[in-house]
């Protein structure tokens, strides 16, 4: 027993003896390493605190560089790469050929909670990284041929740098498109054909609630214009499944889109799906799919930005064609403001059977950010959540199945309602 207590005490002393460094304590030293041909092939970065080596990192150059061209290889820059207020470390690893800023970098991020540096995942090899503190992103401008360039925008998710969107542009373009309104979530762009003959472009964003919103574009339409698509996402056996409705401005659904997206071997995107006409049930396969993060110039404002409570619309609606009834059926909800962040509502949804209700007089819904929850809509205790976005609201039941008993079978307020009146 005494030996065990001594062992535990020894561990505690050892843990306590580990120094706790602050960011200001660190300095850096790099060493260039030659290969058998005499070219610089590696860079070693030593991190020092109080003159003591804390940790050494080794970076292999993608393209070895002759010593006479490697003067700046291993240069360390200390700047805030992830915009948390602490200087990080960028290390330059040389130029690897081609047009534009095709240079190689790697990085370390300072973790204030752990009081140490951590590897900047996804930062290596993206080109010439340019931190943008105002938009809190990192962007690069690289070659896409002799007369084109591609600007890629990245944002940090923890310690990992993720690609959010890309913009390919000609060097003689006169119009500069501002994509600041799209940097809240990654872009997924599917360039494809319906039944191998009708070209389409589907561009989507997905948030943490797995709400998906974007546009479908038909380049060969008589008057081509992006059409809003909204829906949901589920992950099943490694396959991302998107169920989307194509909405007209009045809330009528003009198409159903199903997409299945699977990443094979960690890099190859396998995408398949269908587009269905809701009136005729005619189904067309989505073929010849190319996936990218390219953002079209007509998509410059995210549909998934949380709506300002003061900008909620008066009426929202959706309508789906029901063959059995030979007409459009759907849902409708209206709102009336009664003070700051407070609204009365009246809702009806007749997709399956009738579900309807309204807020009690004297008990308005109270918004917290872009959402509210409201319970006891009826004597069965029905409750739902409303989440508002710039062009639609998502309603979802938050009470148990027994609370649906006051409605017709399988009825609820659930659905995506398009803003039809501001």
PDB file of C-alpha atoms in Angstrom, residues 6 26 29-31 33 48 88 140 146 163 165 205 218 223 260 272-273 282 289 311-312 322 336 353 374 389 391:
ATOM      1  CA  UNK A   6       4.515   6.599  -3.293  1.00  0.00           C
ATOM      2  CA  UNK A  26       8.633  31.191 -27.477  1.00  0.00           C
ATOM      3  CA  UNK A  29      14.972  28.318 -35.164  1.00  0.00           C
ATOM      4  CA  UNK A  30      14.974  26.533 -38.521  1.00  0.00           C
ATOM      5  CA  UNK A  31      17.521  24.183 -40.058  1.00  0.00           C
ATOM      6  CA  UNK A  33      18.382  19.543 -44.517  1.00  0.00           C
ATOM      7  CA  UNK A  48      12.248  27.218 -27.825  1.00  0.00           C
ATOM      8  CA  UNK A  88       0.667  31.591 -34.657  1.00  0.00           C
ATOM      9  CA  UNK A 140      -5.348  31.929 -51.851  1.00  0.00           C
ATOM     10  CA  UNK A 146      -2.477  31.117 -68.417  1.00  0.00           C
ATOM     11  CA  UNK A 163     -12.288  24.883 -47.972  1.00  0.00           C
ATOM     12  CA  UNK A 165     -15.788  28.127 -51.597  1.00  0.00           C
ATOM     13  CA  UNK A 205     -25.065  24.939 -48.183  1.00  0.00           C
ATOM     14  CA  UNK A 218     -31.036  25.575 -65.801  1.00  0.00           C
ATOM     15  CA  UNK A 223     -35.106  32.853 -69.211  1.00  0.00           C
ATOM     16  CA  UNK A 260     -26.800  10.731 -52.703  1.00  0.00           C
ATOM     17  CA  UNK A 272     -26.108  10.174 -58.076  1.00  0.00           C
ATOM     18  CA  UNK A 273     -29.729  11.200 -57.799  1.00  0.00           C
ATOM     19  CA  UNK A 282     -41.889  11.776 -64.239  1.00  0.00           C
ATOM     20  CA  UNK A 289     -22.005  14.885 -62.110  1.00  0.00           C
ATOM     21  CA  UNK A 311     -37.054  41.270 -40.319  1.00  0.00           C
ATOM     22  CA  UNK A 312     -39.478  38.363 -40.005  1.00  0.00           C
ATOM     23  CA  UNK A 322     -51.450  16.194 -54.714  1.00  0.00           C
ATOM     24  CA  UNK A 336     -48.012  39.726 -36.414  1.00  0.00           C
ATOM     25  CA  UNK A 353     -54.816  15.998 -42.694  1.00  0.00           C
ATOM     26  CA  UNK A 374     -44.251  27.550 -28.466  1.00  0.00           C
ATOM     27  CA  UNK A 389     -33.889  32.370 -42.369  1.00  0.00           C
ATOM     28  CA  UNK A 391     -36.355  33.495 -47.358  1.00  0.00           C
TER      29      UNK A 391
END
